[in-house]
Amino acid sequence: MRRVASEYEAHRRQIIQGGWQCLLLDSAVPGRVYGQLPQSELDFLESSLAEHPELPALITLHHHPVDVGCDWMQPIGLRNREDFWQIVDRFPQVKIVLWGHIHQEQELNRNGVHLMATPSTCIQFTSGSSDFSVEPLAPGYRWLELMTSGEFSSEVGRANDFEFELDQNSSGY
């Protein structure tokens, strides 16, 4: 996997291409389900945005940096989201914040920043649920088209021909 990833330079955390700056943040906390950005990641975010104020920016991370409307997911999101937003709010070139982790499609807006969650390529969690719940949606993915003007489009696709058995009574996946 590393060999293939290196062919595509998947190790890069700052990608400047097509008139955009894409920043890949590591919000993983070893051994934990919740996320947190260490100071080194926050410093990287701030310095990268300050370095290229002329480029529209896309920020990606695994854990959700906002409330996603699922009570049970609140404690497994980004724990230091205030620190994250204090930086992002200072840089008007940030157009998109993209994350996974919640296994569902979601689009929100915060102070002009487009917030997008990507569905899982596996099991989908039920949107708006108070307790853990899955729903019978096919695995999904999100694609983005970033234009040099700073405009973008995005859609979610589903693997509708994929067959799987879903235990909707499961208490966790």
mmCIF file of C-alpha atoms in Angstrom:
data_model
loop_
_atom_site.group_PDB
_atom_site.id
_atom_site.type_symbol
_atom_site.label_atom_id
_atom_site.label_comp_id
_atom_site.label_asym_id
_atom_site.label_seq_id
_atom_site.Cartn_x
_atom_site.Cartn_y
_atom_site.Cartn_z
ATOM 1 C CA MET A 1 0.000 0.000 0.000
ATOM 2 C CA ARG A 2 2.822 2.414 0.822
ATOM 3 C CA ARG A 3 4.387 1.812 -2.598
ATOM 4 C CA VAL A 4 1.156 2.677 -4.397
ATOM 5 C CA ALA A 5 0.507 5.644 -2.118
ATOM 6 C CA SER A 6 3.984 6.998 -2.790
ATOM 7 C CA GLU A 7 3.364 6.852 -6.548
ATOM 8 C CA TYR A 8 0.520 9.325 -5.988
ATOM 9 C CA GLU A 9 2.387 11.347 -3.361
ATOM 10 C CA ALA A 10 -0.293 10.447 -0.805
ATOM 11 C CA HIS A 11 2.080 11.421 2.010
ATOM 12 C CA ARG A 12 1.733 15.128 1.164
ATOM 13 C CA ARG A 13 -0.125 17.229 3.721
ATOM 14 C CA GLN A 14 -0.138 20.460 1.740
ATOM 15 C CA ILE A 15 -1.130 20.201 -1.901
ATOM 16 C CA ILE A 16 -1.106 23.249 -4.143
ATOM 17 C CA GLN A 17 -2.678 22.372 -7.435
ATOM 18 C CA GLY A 18 -5.245 23.762 -9.849
ATOM 19 C CA GLY A 19 -5.298 27.136 -8.124
ATOM 20 C CA TRP A 20 -6.213 25.653 -4.725
ATOM 21 C CA GLN A 21 -4.412 24.864 -1.488
ATOM 22 C CA CYS A 22 -5.521 21.576 0.075
ATOM 23 C CA LEU A 23 -4.478 20.924 3.662
ATOM 24 C CA LEU A 24 -4.682 17.437 5.155
ATOM 25 C CA LEU A 25 -4.836 17.467 8.947
ATOM 26 C CA ASP A 26 -4.312 14.483 11.244
ATOM 27 C CA SER A 27 -6.985 14.495 13.951
ATOM 28 C CA ALA A 28 -6.400 10.878 15.073
ATOM 29 C CA VAL A 29 -5.682 10.166 18.724
ATOM 30 C CA PRO A 30 -4.055 6.732 19.082
ATOM 31 C CA GLY A 31 -6.367 4.293 20.864
ATOM 32 C CA ARG A 32 -9.326 6.715 20.951
ATOM 33 C CA VAL A 33 -12.457 7.215 18.856
ATOM 34 C CA TYR A 34 -12.593 11.003 19.336
ATOM 35 C CA GLY A 35 -10.263 13.371 17.532
ATOM 36 C CA GLN A 36 -7.943 16.176 18.542
ATOM 37 C CA LEU A 37 -5.528 18.382 16.641
ATOM 38 C CA PRO A 38 -2.199 18.627 18.447
ATOM 39 C CA GLN A 39 -0.540 22.028 18.546
ATOM 40 C CA SER A 40 1.771 20.968 15.718
ATOM 41 C CA GLU A 41 -1.252 20.427 13.432
ATOM 42 C CA LEU A 42 -2.785 23.761 14.443
ATOM 43 C CA ASP A 43 0.550 25.479 13.757
ATOM 44 C CA PHE A 44 0.763 23.758 10.350
ATOM 45 C CA LEU A 45 -2.783 24.889 9.517
ATOM 46 C CA GLU A 46 -2.112 28.492 10.518
ATOM 47 C CA SER A 47 1.248 28.808 8.778
ATOM 48 C CA SER A 48 -0.007 27.154 5.563
ATOM 49 C CA LEU A 49 -3.028 29.456 5.346
ATOM 50 C CA ALA A 50 -0.866 32.510 6.096
ATOM 51 C CA GLU A 51 1.639 31.436 3.427
ATOM 52 C CA HIS A 52 -0.940 31.391 0.603
ATOM 53 C CA PRO A 53 -3.735 33.918 1.283
ATOM 54 C CA GLU A 54 -4.339 34.279 -2.470
ATOM 55 C CA LEU A 55 -5.391 30.631 -2.913
ATOM 56 C CA PRO A 56 -8.810 29.243 -2.030
ATOM 57 C CA ALA A 57 -8.327 26.555 0.602
ATOM 58 C CA LEU A 58 -9.806 23.126 1.269
ATOM 59 C CA ILE A 59 -9.144 21.647 4.711
ATOM 60 C CA THR A 60 -9.631 17.949 5.373
ATOM 61 C CA LEU A 61 -9.603 16.001 8.601
ATOM 62 C CA HIS A 62 -11.170 12.795 9.850
ATOM 63 C CA HIS A 63 -13.213 14.015 12.828
ATOM 64 C CA HIS A 64 -16.183 16.375 12.628
ATOM 65 C CA PRO A 65 -15.383 19.910 13.806
ATOM 66 C CA VAL A 66 -19.059 20.889 14.297
ATOM 67 C CA ASP A 67 -22.189 19.439 15.861
ATOM 68 C CA VAL A 68 -23.692 17.027 13.320
ATOM 69 C CA GLY A 69 -27.082 16.603 14.971
ATOM 70 C CA CYS A 70 -26.471 13.118 16.407
ATOM 71 C CA ASP A 71 -26.305 13.121 20.205
ATOM 72 C CA TRP A 72 -24.230 9.948 20.405
ATOM 73 C CA MET A 73 -21.607 11.364 18.029
ATOM 74 C CA GLN A 74 -21.002 14.539 20.006
ATOM 75 C CA PRO A 75 -18.285 13.007 22.230
ATOM 76 C CA ILE A 76 -16.471 11.334 19.310
ATOM 77 C CA GLY A 77 -15.897 14.481 17.267
ATOM 78 C CA LEU A 78 -12.993 16.900 17.294
ATOM 79 C CA ARG A 79 -12.363 17.746 20.959
ATOM 80 C CA ASN A 80 -10.535 21.037 20.370
ATOM 81 C CA ARG A 81 -12.781 22.411 17.658
ATOM 82 C CA GLU A 82 -12.655 25.910 19.163
ATOM 83 C CA ASP A 83 -8.897 26.039 18.554
ATOM 84 C CA PHE A 84 -9.464 24.866 14.973
ATOM 85 C CA TRP A 85 -12.153 27.494 14.275
ATOM 86 C CA GLN A 86 -10.134 30.312 15.873
ATOM 87 C CA ILE A 87 -7.583 29.761 13.120
ATOM 88 C CA VAL A 88 -9.983 29.084 10.236
ATOM 89 C CA ASP A 89 -12.125 32.143 11.066
ATOM 90 C CA ARG A 90 -9.106 34.419 10.482
ATOM 91 C CA PHE A 91 -8.546 33.261 6.885
ATOM 92 C CA PRO A 92 -11.284 34.209 4.413
ATOM 93 C CA GLN A 93 -9.725 32.058 1.670
ATOM 94 C CA VAL A 94 -10.985 28.892 3.407
ATOM 95 C CA LYS A 95 -13.852 27.688 1.222
ATOM 96 C CA ILE A 96 -14.349 24.069 2.303
ATOM 97 C CA VAL A 97 -13.862 21.926 5.407
ATOM 98 C CA LEU A 98 -14.318 18.230 4.638
ATOM 99 C CA TRP A 99 -14.432 15.254 7.006
ATOM 100 C CA GLY A 100 -15.503 11.619 7.331
ATOM 101 C CA HIS A 101 -15.952 9.681 10.598
ATOM 102 C CA ILE A 102 -19.731 10.154 10.854
ATOM 103 C CA HIS A 103 -20.584 7.665 8.072
ATOM 104 C CA GLN A 104 -23.179 9.953 6.537
ATOM 105 C CA GLU A 105 -23.590 12.677 3.967
ATOM 106 C CA GLN A 106 -23.989 16.165 5.339
ATOM 107 C CA GLU A 107 -23.613 19.721 4.057
ATOM 108 C CA LEU A 108 -23.638 22.767 6.298
ATOM 109 C CA ASN A 109 -22.395 26.349 6.183
ATOM 110 C CA ARG A 110 -20.495 28.216 8.880
ATOM 111 C CA ASN A 111 -19.554 31.858 8.352
ATOM 112 C CA GLY A 112 -19.351 31.348 4.596
ATOM 113 C CA VAL A 113 -17.294 28.143 4.820
ATOM 114 C CA HIS A 114 -18.900 25.136 3.163
ATOM 115 C CA LEU A 115 -18.819 22.158 5.556
ATOM 116 C CA MET A 116 -19.148 18.684 4.094
ATOM 117 C CA ALA A 117 -19.227 15.210 5.581
ATOM 118 C CA THR A 118 -18.553 12.243 3.364
ATOM 119 C CA PRO A 119 -20.526 9.017 3.634
ATOM 120 C CA SER A 120 -18.716 5.826 4.461
ATOM 121 C CA THR A 121 -17.549 3.275 1.931
ATOM 122 C CA CYS A 122 -18.984 0.808 4.460
ATOM 123 C CA ILE A 123 -21.975 1.062 6.856
ATOM 124 C CA GLN A 124 -24.009 4.307 7.019
ATOM 125 C CA PHE A 125 -25.034 5.775 10.385
ATOM 126 C CA THR A 126 -28.509 7.278 10.683
ATOM 127 C CA SER A 127 -28.584 11.076 10.391
ATOM 128 C CA GLY A 128 -30.097 12.913 13.352
ATOM 129 C CA SER A 129 -30.200 9.871 15.647
ATOM 130 C CA SER A 130 -30.004 10.252 19.417
ATOM 131 C CA ASP A 131 -28.602 6.745 19.922
ATOM 132 C CA PHE A 132 -26.391 4.591 17.725
ATOM 133 C CA SER A 133 -28.319 3.578 14.632
ATOM 134 C CA VAL A 134 -27.526 2.430 11.092
ATOM 135 C CA GLU A 135 -29.573 2.886 7.952
ATOM 136 C CA PRO A 136 -29.788 0.755 4.805
ATOM 137 C CA LEU A 137 -28.031 3.164 2.446
ATOM 138 C CA ALA A 138 -25.414 1.824 0.064
ATOM 139 C CA PRO A 139 -21.740 2.659 0.666
ATOM 140 C CA GLY A 140 -20.889 6.093 -0.645
ATOM 141 C CA TYR A 141 -18.195 8.539 -1.603
ATOM 142 C CA ARG A 142 -17.948 12.259 -2.316
ATOM 143 C CA TRP A 143 -16.254 13.804 -5.310
ATOM 144 C CA LEU A 144 -15.183 17.414 -5.646
ATOM 145 C CA GLU A 145 -14.466 19.589 -8.641
ATOM 146 C CA LEU A 146 -12.337 22.589 -7.702
ATOM 147 C CA MET A 147 -12.177 25.435 -10.222
ATOM 148 C CA THR A 148 -9.338 27.943 -10.398
ATOM 149 C CA SER A 149 -11.877 30.721 -9.744
ATOM 150 C CA GLY A 150 -12.390 29.399 -6.200
ATOM 151 C CA GLU A 151 -15.766 27.952 -7.120
ATOM 152 C CA PHE A 152 -16.417 24.252 -6.618
ATOM 153 C CA SER A 153 -19.005 21.554 -7.020
ATOM 154 C CA SER A 154 -19.479 18.336 -5.105
ATOM 155 C CA GLU A 155 -21.753 15.346 -5.257
ATOM 156 C CA VAL A 156 -22.150 12.105 -3.386
ATOM 157 C CA GLY A 157 -22.246 8.825 -5.269
ATOM 158 C CA ARG A 158 -23.462 5.490 -3.964
ATOM 159 C CA ALA A 159 -22.435 1.936 -4.794
ATOM 160 C CA ASN A 160 -26.050 0.995 -5.493
ATOM 161 C CA ASP A 161 -25.154 -2.319 -7.138
ATOM 162 C CA PHE A 162 -23.279 -3.409 -4.027
ATOM 163 C CA GLU A 163 -25.078 -6.071 -1.975
ATOM 164 C CA PHE A 164 -24.533 -6.340 1.748
ATOM 165 C CA GLU A 165 -26.335 -7.547 4.861
ATOM 166 C CA LEU A 166 -27.010 -4.890 7.439
ATOM 167 C CA ASP A 167 -27.819 -5.690 11.050
ATOM 168 C CA GLN A 168 -30.030 -2.721 11.946
ATOM 169 C CA ASN A 169 -30.263 -3.964 15.549
ATOM 170 C CA SER A 170 -26.512 -3.756 16.077
ATOM 171 C CA SER A 171 -25.279 -1.626 18.956
ATOM 172 C CA GLY A 172 -22.039 -0.774 17.171
ATOM 173 C CA TYR A 173 -19.903 -1.382 14.111
#
